Coordinates of C-alpha atoms in Angstrom, one line a residue:
M17 CA 0.0 0.2 0.2
R18 CA 1.2 3.5 -0.5
I19 CA 0.2 6.3 1.3
V20 CA 0.9 10.1 0.1
F21 CA 0.8 13.1 2.5
I22 CA 0.2 16.2 1.9
Q23 CA 0.9 19.3 3.8
N24 CA 1.5 23.4 2.8
L25 CA 4.4 24.7 4.2
S26 CA 7.9 24.0 3.7
L27 CA 8.7 22.4 6.8
S28 CA 9.3 18.6 8.1
Y29 CA 6.5 17.7 9.7
S30 CA 7.6 15.5 13.0
G31 CA 4.1 13.4 12.9
I32 CA 4.7 12.5 9.2
T33 CA 8.2 11.2 9.7
Y34 CA 7.2 9.1 12.6
I35 CA 4.2 7.4 10.5
S36 CA 6.2 6.8 7.6
A37 CA 8.9 5.2 9.4
V38 CA 6.7 3.0 11.1
L39 CA 4.8 2.6 7.7
K40 CA 8.1 1.4 6.0
K41 CA 9.5 -0.6 8.6
H42 CA 6.8 -2.9 8.0
G43 CA 6.4 -3.3 3.9
H44 CA 4.2 -0.2 3.0
S45 CA 5.3 2.8 0.5
T46 CA 5.2 6.7 1.7
D47 CA 5.7 9.7 -0.1
V48 CA 4.8 13.3 0.3
V49 CA 3.8 16.4 -1.5
V50 CA 4.6 20.0 -0.3
E51 CA 2.6 22.6 -1.8
E52 CA 5.1 25.5 -1.2
L53 CA 7.6 23.4 -3.4
N54 CA 5.3 22.0 -6.3
R55 CA 4.1 24.2 -8.8
D56 CA 0.9 21.9 -9.3
L57 CA 0.2 19.9 -6.0
I58 CA -3.2 18.1 -7.4
K59 CA -1.0 16.8 -10.4
D60 CA 2.1 16.2 -8.5
V61 CA -0.1 13.4 -6.0
C62 CA -1.8 12.0 -8.5
R63 CA 1.5 11.3 -10.5
A64 CA 2.3 9.5 -7.2
K65 CA -0.6 7.1 -7.6
P66 CA -1.5 7.1 -4.1
D67 CA -3.6 4.2 -2.7
I68 CA -4.4 6.7 0.2
V69 CA -3.9 10.7 1.0
G70 CA -3.2 11.8 4.3
F71 CA -3.4 15.4 5.4
T72 CA -2.0 16.9 8.8
C73 CA -4.3 19.5 10.6
I74 CA -3.5 22.5 12.4
T75 CA -6.6 24.7 13.4
G76 CA -6.7 27.3 11.2
D77 CA -5.7 25.1 8.0
H78 CA -8.9 22.9 8.2
Q79 CA -10.3 25.0 5.1
W80 CA -7.1 24.2 3.0
V81 CA -7.5 21.0 3.8
G82 CA -11.1 20.6 2.8
R83 CA -10.4 22.5 -0.5
R84 CA -7.4 20.3 -1.3
A85 CA -9.5 17.0 -0.4
A86 CA -12.3 18.4 -2.8
E87 CA -9.6 19.1 -5.6
I88 CA -7.9 15.3 -5.4
K89 CA -11.4 13.7 -5.1
K90 CA -12.3 14.9 -8.9
H91 CA -9.1 12.8 -9.8
L92 CA -8.5 10.0 -7.0
N93 CA -11.4 7.8 -6.2
I94 CA -9.4 7.0 -3.2
P95 CA -9.5 7.3 0.7
I96 CA -8.6 10.5 2.3
I97 CA -7.6 10.8 5.9
V98 CA -7.0 13.8 8.2
G99 CA -4.7 13.7 11.1
G100 CA -3.6 16.5 13.8
P101 CA -4.4 18.7 16.2
H102 CA -7.6 19.7 14.5
P103 CA -9.2 16.7 14.0
T104 CA -8.5 15.0 17.8
Y105 CA -10.0 18.1 19.0
F106 CA -12.7 18.3 16.7
P107 CA -13.2 15.3 15.4
D108 CA -16.5 16.3 14.0
M109 CA -14.1 17.8 10.7
I110 CA -15.2 14.0 9.8
E111 CA -18.5 15.3 8.5
M112 CA -17.0 17.7 5.8
E113 CA -17.7 16.1 2.4
N114 CA -14.7 14.8 1.2
I115 CA -13.0 13.7 4.4
D116 CA -13.7 9.7 4.8
I117 CA -11.7 8.9 8.1
I118 CA -9.9 11.2 10.8
A119 CA -7.1 10.0 13.2
R120 CA -7.5 11.3 16.9
G121 CA -4.5 11.4 18.7
E122 CA -1.5 9.7 18.1
A123 CA -1.2 7.9 14.9
E124 CA 1.6 5.5 14.1
N125 CA 0.2 2.6 15.1
V126 CA -3.5 3.5 13.7
V127 CA -2.1 4.4 10.3
L128 CA -0.2 1.2 10.5
E129 CA -3.5 -1.1 11.3
L130 CA -5.4 1.0 8.7
M131 CA -2.7 0.2 5.8
D132 CA -2.7 -3.2 6.7
R133 CA -6.5 -3.7 6.7
L134 CA -7.0 -1.8 3.0
Q135 CA -4.4 -4.0 1.8
N136 CA -6.0 -7.2 3.0
R137 CA -9.5 -5.7 2.0
K138 CA -10.5 -6.2 5.7
E139 CA -13.1 -4.0 7.3
I140 CA -11.7 -0.7 8.7
N141 CA -14.6 0.7 10.5
N142 CA -13.9 -0.7 14.0
I143 CA -9.9 0.8 14.1
A144 CA -9.1 2.3 17.8
G145 CA -7.8 6.1 17.2
L146 CA -10.3 6.2 14.1
W147 CA -13.6 8.0 12.9
V148 CA -14.6 6.7 9.6
K149 CA -17.4 7.5 7.2
K150 CA -19.0 5.2 5.3
D151 CA -22.6 4.9 3.4
K152 CA -23.7 8.6 5.1
K153 CA -22.8 6.6 8.5
I154 CA -20.4 7.6 10.8
Y155 CA -18.2 5.1 13.0
K156 CA -16.7 6.7 16.2
N157 CA -13.9 4.8 17.9
V158 CA -12.1 5.1 21.0
V159 CA -9.0 6.6 21.0
A160 CA -6.2 4.1 20.6
P161 CA -3.6 3.3 23.5
L162 CA -0.7 5.7 23.7
I163 CA 2.8 4.2 22.8
Q164 CA 4.2 3.8 26.4
D165 CA 7.6 3.1 25.4
L166 CA 9.0 5.6 23.1
D167 CA 12.1 3.6 22.1
V168 CA 10.2 0.9 20.2
L169 CA 9.5 3.7 17.3
P170 CA 11.9 3.8 14.5
F171 CA 13.6 7.4 14.4
P172 CA 12.0 9.4 12.3
D173 CA 12.0 8.9 8.5
R174 CA 13.6 12.1 6.9
D175 CA 14.4 10.3 3.7
I176 CA 11.0 11.2 3.0
Y177 CA 11.3 14.9 2.6
D178 CA 15.0 14.3 0.8
K179 CA 13.6 14.8 -3.0
Y180 CA 13.5 18.5 -1.8
A181 CA 16.6 20.1 -2.0
F182 CA 15.8 22.8 0.4
L183 CA 14.6 20.8 3.1
K184 CA 17.5 18.2 2.3
E185 CA 20.1 20.9 2.7
E186 CA 18.7 22.0 6.1
T187 CA 21.9 22.5 8.9
E188 CA 19.2 22.3 11.8
F189 CA 17.1 19.3 12.7
Q190 CA 14.8 19.0 15.3
I191 CA 14.3 15.8 17.7
C192 CA 11.5 14.5 19.7
I193 CA 12.4 13.5 23.0
S194 CA 8.9 12.9 24.9
R195 CA 5.8 13.8 24.3
G196 CA 3.0 15.0 26.7
C197 CA 3.4 17.5 29.0
H198 CA 2.5 18.0 33.1
F199 CA 1.4 21.3 32.8
D200 CA -2.2 22.9 32.7
C201 CA -1.6 26.3 31.0
S202 CA -5.1 27.5 29.7
F203 CA -3.7 28.8 26.3
C204 CA -2.5 25.2 25.8
Y205 CA -4.2 21.6 24.6
N206 CA -2.2 19.8 27.1
A207 CA -5.3 19.7 29.7
S208 CA -7.7 18.5 27.0
K209 CA -5.4 15.9 26.0
K210 CA -5.4 14.4 29.3
K211 CA -8.9 14.3 28.8
I212 CA -9.0 12.6 25.8
Y213 CA -6.5 9.6 27.1
L214 CA -8.8 9.5 30.7
D215 CA -6.2 7.2 32.9
Q216 CA -3.4 6.8 30.5
K217 CA 0.0 7.9 31.6
V218 CA 0.7 11.6 28.8
V219 CA 3.9 12.5 29.6
R220 CA 6.5 9.9 28.0
K221 CA 10.2 10.0 27.5
R222 CA 12.8 8.4 25.5
S223 CA 15.7 6.6 26.8
I224 CA 18.4 9.0 26.9
D225 CA 20.8 6.1 25.1
N226 CA 18.0 6.1 22.6
I227 CA 18.5 9.8 21.6
I228 CA 22.3 9.9 21.2
S229 CA 21.9 7.0 19.0
E230 CA 19.3 9.0 16.6
I231 CA 21.6 12.2 17.0
K232 CA 24.7 9.5 15.7
F233 CA 22.8 8.4 13.0
L234 CA 21.9 11.6 11.6
Q235 CA 25.2 12.8 12.0
H236 CA 26.6 10.1 9.8
R237 CA 23.5 10.6 7.2
Y238 CA 23.7 14.5 7.4
P239 CA 27.3 15.5 7.1
N240 CA 25.8 19.0 7.1
L241 CA 24.2 19.0 10.4
K242 CA 25.3 21.7 12.5
S243 CA 23.0 21.7 15.3
I244 CA 20.0 20.0 16.7
S245 CA 17.1 21.3 18.3
F246 CA 14.9 19.9 20.8
N247 CA 11.0 20.2 20.1
D248 CA 9.8 19.5 23.5
D249 CA 7.9 21.6 25.7
N250 CA 10.7 21.2 28.5
L251 CA 13.8 19.5 28.4
G252 CA 14.2 19.4 32.1
L253 CA 11.7 18.4 35.3
D254 CA 13.1 15.2 36.0
S255 CA 16.5 15.9 37.6
K256 CA 17.8 12.6 37.3
W257 CA 17.0 12.2 33.5
F258 CA 18.3 16.0 33.3
N259 CA 21.7 14.9 34.5
E260 CA 22.2 11.7 32.7
F261 CA 21.3 13.4 29.5
C262 CA 23.5 16.5 29.7
E263 CA 26.4 14.2 30.9
K264 CA 26.3 11.5 27.7
Y265 CA 25.5 14.3 25.3
S266 CA 28.6 16.1 26.3
Q267 CA 30.7 12.8 25.3
L268 CA 29.4 13.1 22.2
N269 CA 31.9 13.4 19.4
P270 CA 31.6 16.4 17.7
S271 CA 29.2 17.4 20.6
L272 CA 26.7 19.4 18.3
P273 CA 25.2 22.7 19.8
F274 CA 21.4 22.3 20.8
I275 CA 18.6 24.5 21.5
A276 CA 16.5 23.5 24.5
S277 CA 12.9 24.7 26.1
L278 CA 13.1 24.9 30.0
R279 CA 10.7 26.1 32.5
A280 CA 12.1 29.0 34.4
D281 CA 11.7 27.5 37.8
F282 CA 13.9 24.3 36.9
I283 CA 16.8 26.3 36.3
N284 CA 19.5 26.5 38.8
E285 CA 23.1 27.4 38.9
E286 CA 24.3 23.7 38.5
R287 CA 21.7 22.8 35.5
A288 CA 23.0 26.3 34.0
K289 CA 26.3 25.0 34.3
K290 CA 25.5 21.4 32.9
L291 CA 23.7 23.0 30.2
K292 CA 26.4 24.7 28.9
K293 CA 29.1 21.9 29.1
A294 CA 26.7 19.8 27.2
N295 CA 27.3 22.6 24.4
C296 CA 23.9 23.8 25.1
F297 CA 23.6 27.4 22.5
C298 CA 20.3 28.6 23.4
V299 CA 17.5 28.1 25.8
T300 CA 14.1 29.2 25.5
I301 CA 11.4 29.9 28.1
G302 CA 7.8 30.5 28.2
L303 CA 7.2 34.0 29.3
E304 CA 4.0 34.8 27.8
S305 CA 3.1 37.6 29.7
G306 CA 5.3 40.3 32.0
N307 CA 1.6 41.3 33.8
V308 CA 2.0 38.5 37.1
E309 CA -1.7 38.9 37.6
M310 CA -2.3 37.6 34.0
R311 CA 0.3 34.7 33.8
K312 CA -1.1 33.5 37.5
N313 CA -4.6 34.1 37.2
I314 CA -5.5 33.8 33.4
L315 CA -2.4 31.9 31.9
K316 CA -2.2 29.8 34.8
K317 CA 1.3 29.8 34.9
N318 CA 2.7 30.9 38.6
I319 CA 5.9 31.8 37.9
S320 CA 7.3 35.2 39.4
D321 CA 9.5 37.6 37.9
K322 CA 11.8 37.2 40.2
T323 CA 12.2 33.3 39.2
F324 CA 12.4 34.6 35.5
L325 CA 15.0 37.2 36.2
L326 CA 17.2 34.5 38.1
A327 CA 17.0 32.2 35.5
A328 CA 18.0 34.7 32.9
R329 CA 20.7 35.9 34.5
L330 CA 22.2 32.0 35.3
I331 CA 21.4 31.5 31.6
K332 CA 23.5 34.4 30.4
E333 CA 26.4 34.0 33.0
N334 CA 27.2 30.7 31.2
G335 CA 27.5 32.0 27.9
I336 CA 24.1 30.5 26.6
K337 CA 21.9 32.3 24.7
L338 CA 18.2 33.0 25.8
R339 CA 14.8 33.3 23.6
T340 CA 11.5 34.1 25.5
S341 CA 8.1 33.5 24.2
S342 CA 5.4 35.9 24.9
M343 CA 2.0 36.6 24.0
C344 CA -0.1 39.7 23.3
F345 CA -3.9 40.3 22.6
L346 CA -4.8 38.8 25.8
P347 CA -8.1 38.6 27.7
G348 CA -8.4 42.2 29.3
E349 CA -4.8 43.4 28.5
T350 CA -4.3 46.7 28.8
I351 CA -1.3 48.3 26.9
E352 CA 0.6 49.1 30.4
M353 CA 0.3 45.1 30.8
G354 CA 2.0 44.8 27.3
F355 CA 4.6 47.1 28.1
E356 CA 5.3 45.1 31.4
T357 CA 6.0 42.4 28.8
L358 CA 8.5 44.0 26.9
R359 CA 10.3 45.7 30.0
L360 CA 10.5 42.6 31.6
N361 CA 12.1 40.9 28.2
K362 CA 14.5 44.1 28.3
K363 CA 15.5 43.2 31.9
M364 CA 16.2 39.7 31.3
K365 CA 18.9 40.6 28.3
V366 CA 17.0 38.4 26.1
N367 CA 18.6 37.4 22.7
Y368 CA 15.5 36.6 21.0
A369 CA 12.4 38.0 22.0
W370 CA 9.6 36.2 20.2
I371 CA 5.8 37.5 20.6
Y372 CA 3.2 36.1 19.2
P373 CA -1.0 37.2 18.9
L374 CA -3.1 34.9 21.2
Q375 CA -4.9 32.2 19.6
P376 CA -8.0 31.1 21.5
Y377 CA -8.3 27.8 20.3
P378 CA -11.7 26.2 21.2
G379 CA -11.7 23.6 23.7
T380 CA -9.1 25.4 25.9
E381 CA -9.3 26.8 29.1
I382 CA -8.7 30.8 27.8
Y383 CA -11.5 30.2 25.2
Q384 CA -13.8 29.6 27.5
Y385 CA -12.3 32.4 29.9
A386 CA -12.6 35.0 26.4
V387 CA -16.2 34.1 25.6
E388 CA -17.7 34.1 29.1
N389 CA -16.4 37.6 29.5
G390 CA -17.1 38.8 26.4
F391 CA -13.4 39.3 24.8
L392 CA -14.7 37.1 21.8
D393 CA -17.1 38.0 19.2
K394 CA -20.0 35.8 19.3
E395 CA -19.5 35.3 15.0
F396 CA -15.8 33.9 16.2
S397 CA -15.1 30.8 14.3
F398 CA -11.9 28.3 13.4
D399 CA -11.5 30.6 10.1
D400 CA -11.1 33.2 12.7
I401 CA -7.6 31.6 14.0
D402 CA -4.7 32.7 12.5
P403 CA -2.8 29.5 10.5
L404 CA 0.4 30.7 11.4
G405 CA 0.0 32.3 14.8
I406 CA 2.3 35.4 14.2
L407 CA 0.2 38.1 12.4
K408 CA -3.4 38.4 14.2
S409 CA -5.5 37.5 16.9
P410 CA -9.3 37.2 17.2
L411 CA -9.3 39.4 20.7
E412 CA -7.7 42.2 19.0
R413 CA -11.0 43.8 18.2
K414 CA -13.0 43.2 21.4
L415 CA -9.6 45.1 24.0
K416 CA -9.7 48.5 24.7
D417 CA -6.1 49.3 23.7
G418 CA -6.4 46.6 20.8
K419 CA -5.2 49.0 18.3
K420 CA -2.1 50.6 20.6
L421 CA -1.2 46.6 21.4
K422 CA -0.9 45.8 17.4
V423 CA 1.8 48.6 17.3
L424 CA 3.3 47.5 20.2
H425 CA 3.3 44.0 18.6
R426 CA 4.5 45.1 15.4
L427 CA 7.2 47.2 16.7
F428 CA 8.0 44.6 20.1
Y429 CA 11.8 43.6 18.2
Y430 CA 12.6 46.9 18.2
G431 CA 11.4 47.9 21.7
I432 CA 14.0 45.2 23.1
K433 CA 17.2 45.7 20.6
I434 CA 17.4 49.5 20.7
P435 CA 18.4 51.6 23.5
G436 CA 15.9 53.9 24.2
F437 CA 13.3 52.8 21.7
V438 CA 11.0 51.9 23.9
Y439 CA 10.0 56.1 24.8
L440 CA 9.5 56.4 21.4
L441 CA 7.3 53.2 21.0
K442 CA 5.1 55.1 23.9
L443 CA 4.0 57.8 21.1
L444 CA 3.9 55.4 18.4
V445 CA 1.2 53.0 19.8
Y446 CA -0.9 56.6 19.6
L447 CA -0.5 56.2 15.5
P448 CA -2.6 53.8 13.9
N449 CA -1.4 50.7 12.4
N450 CA 0.5 51.3 8.8
F451 CA 2.6 49.7 6.0
I452 CA 5.6 50.9 7.8
F453 CA 5.1 49.0 11.0
E454 CA 4.2 45.9 8.9
L455 CA 7.2 46.0 7.2
L456 CA 9.1 46.6 10.2
H457 CA 7.7 43.8 11.9
R458 CA 8.5 41.4 9.2
F459 CA 12.4 42.4 8.9
S460 CA 12.4 41.5 12.5
L461 CA 11.0 38.3 12.2
L462 CA 13.4 37.7 9.5
I463 CA 16.6 39.0 11.3
N464 CA 15.1 37.0 14.8
Y465 CA 14.5 33.7 12.9
A466 CA 17.9 33.9 11.0
K467 CA 20.1 34.5 14.0
F468 CA 18.2 32.1 16.5
H469 CA 18.8 29.4 13.7
K470 CA 22.3 30.7 13.1
I471 CA 21.2 30.8 8.7
N472 CA 21.9 33.2 6.1
L473 CA 19.6 35.9 5.7
F474 CA 18.3 34.7 2.0
H475 CA 17.2 31.4 3.1
V476 CA 15.0 33.0 5.7
F477 CA 13.7 35.2 3.2
M478 CA 12.8 32.0 0.7
I479 CA 11.1 30.6 3.8
A480 CA 8.8 33.8 4.5
I481 CA 7.9 34.6 0.4
R482 CA 6.8 30.5 0.8
A483 CA 5.3 31.1 4.2
F484 CA 3.5 34.4 2.9
L485 CA 2.4 32.4 -0.4
V486 CA 0.4 30.1 1.6
E487 CA -1.5 32.7 3.9
R488 CA -2.4 34.2 1.0
K489 CA -3.6 31.2 -0.5
I490 CA -5.8 30.2 2.6
R491 CA -6.9 33.4 3.0
I492 CA -8.8 33.1 -0.3
L493 CA -10.0 29.5 0.6
M494 CA -11.4 30.9 3.7
K495 CA -13.8 33.3 1.9
T496 CA -14.7 30.7 -0.6
K497 CA -17.2 27.8 0.0
I498 CA -15.8 24.7 -0.1
S499 CA -17.1 22.4 -2.5
A500 CA -17.0 19.3 -4.4

C-alpha cells in the first residue's frame, strides 16, 4: 500500500516522519507532497499514484485541507485521512464532504493498522483511534492506547523529504525526546489531551541512549548537520534524567550545539552549568506575559518575575543565549500590561524575543474565559484563527487597547533591541498601524529567525516568501465555500 502525505508549509513535520518510518518498517510505501515546493500540487499527487492520501491539520488549516481534499477527489477515487491537532480535538471534521477518515491522537500504530487492513481488504470501521465515514454513517471509535515505550518507535523517516533540496540541505534538525506535558496552561491543549486519554500516562520520555543513537545516526546520514533543536515543551523537570542526559550528550564527538526549552523555575546554577558543558547554545523560556496577575490568574503559569530574572541571569552568565516566547492580545490586556511584557524581556537581556498574538483555540480554558467575559465576537469561528500564528488574534477588536497593542506587537523587537526606543514606542502606539510598521515587523521576524537558527538571511527570506504565499492561499480559501 502507498500513502501520500500532503502539507502546505516547507517544513519537516514530525508526525509525518514518524508515521512514515513505521509504515516503511512494515513494508508500505510513503511519499510527501509540499504545496510550497510544488508548482501543481494535485498533478504531483496523482503522479505519485497513492492508494490513500493523508493530511496533517492544525486549527486554521482546516479550510485549506477541505479544499485540497475536494480537488483530489475529482481526480482520484481513494480514501482521504486527516490527522493532527484539529481532528483530534474537533473530530466533527469528519463531517466535511470529502474527508473519509480522521485520526485522533498519536497515530503511528493507528495508520499502520489502517494500511494493513486496506491492503488485506478487511473492515476498517472499528479501528481504535479512527472515525470513519462510510455509506453516510460515521463510525466513532475510542482513541488508541498511547505508546508508553517511545524507544520502540523507529527513528523518524527524514528521507521522505530528501527529494526537496530546500529541506534536504537543512543544517538544523528537530528531535522529539518526549511526548506530553505535566502542566495545564490555559492557552494550551495539554489539559484537553489528558481528558481524551483519561487514565493513561500522557507524559513519556525516550531513553537517553535512544536519543543519542538517533543523533549519531543523523550525524552520519547528514554531514551538513550543524545543530539540534529539541522539539519538546520541557527538556527538564526530572533532575536525574536531566543530569544523565547532559553528561552523555557532552560525550558526543562532535558534540552538536543544541537548543532546548525549559521552565524558568527548573533552572538553577548547577543545571545552567551542565547545559553549557553539554553544548547548549540557546535556551527557550515561555514568558507569556510580563504582568504577574495575568500569568497567574488567566494563563495559569504561576512563575514570579524574580524567578524569570534569576533564570535569565544564570543562563547568560554561562554563555548561553536566551530566547523567550511571549504573547499579546490576551483577555483584558491593556497597553500598560503589554509594556510590562516588553520591560521584563529587556530586564532579562533576551537575545531573541518572540511575541505571538494569542490564538484562543476552542476547547482551551482561555477560550472559555474569553467567551464568558466578552473578549470574543459571537461570530467567532475556527476561520478566525491565524494559521501561521504570527500576525493577528481574534481578540484584537474586543480589547480596549487593541489598536495600541497591535502597534506594540509590530515594533516589539525594536523596543527590546534599540536602547531608548521604548520611549518613542510609547508615542507610536497612539498612531494607527500602517505599512511601515508592518514592513518593520516582517523584517524583525526575518532577522530574529536567521540569528536564532544560525542560517543566512536569504534562506530565511525564501521561507518567508513561501509562508506568505501559503497564508495568502489560505485567506482566499477561507473566503470561498468548499465545494466538491
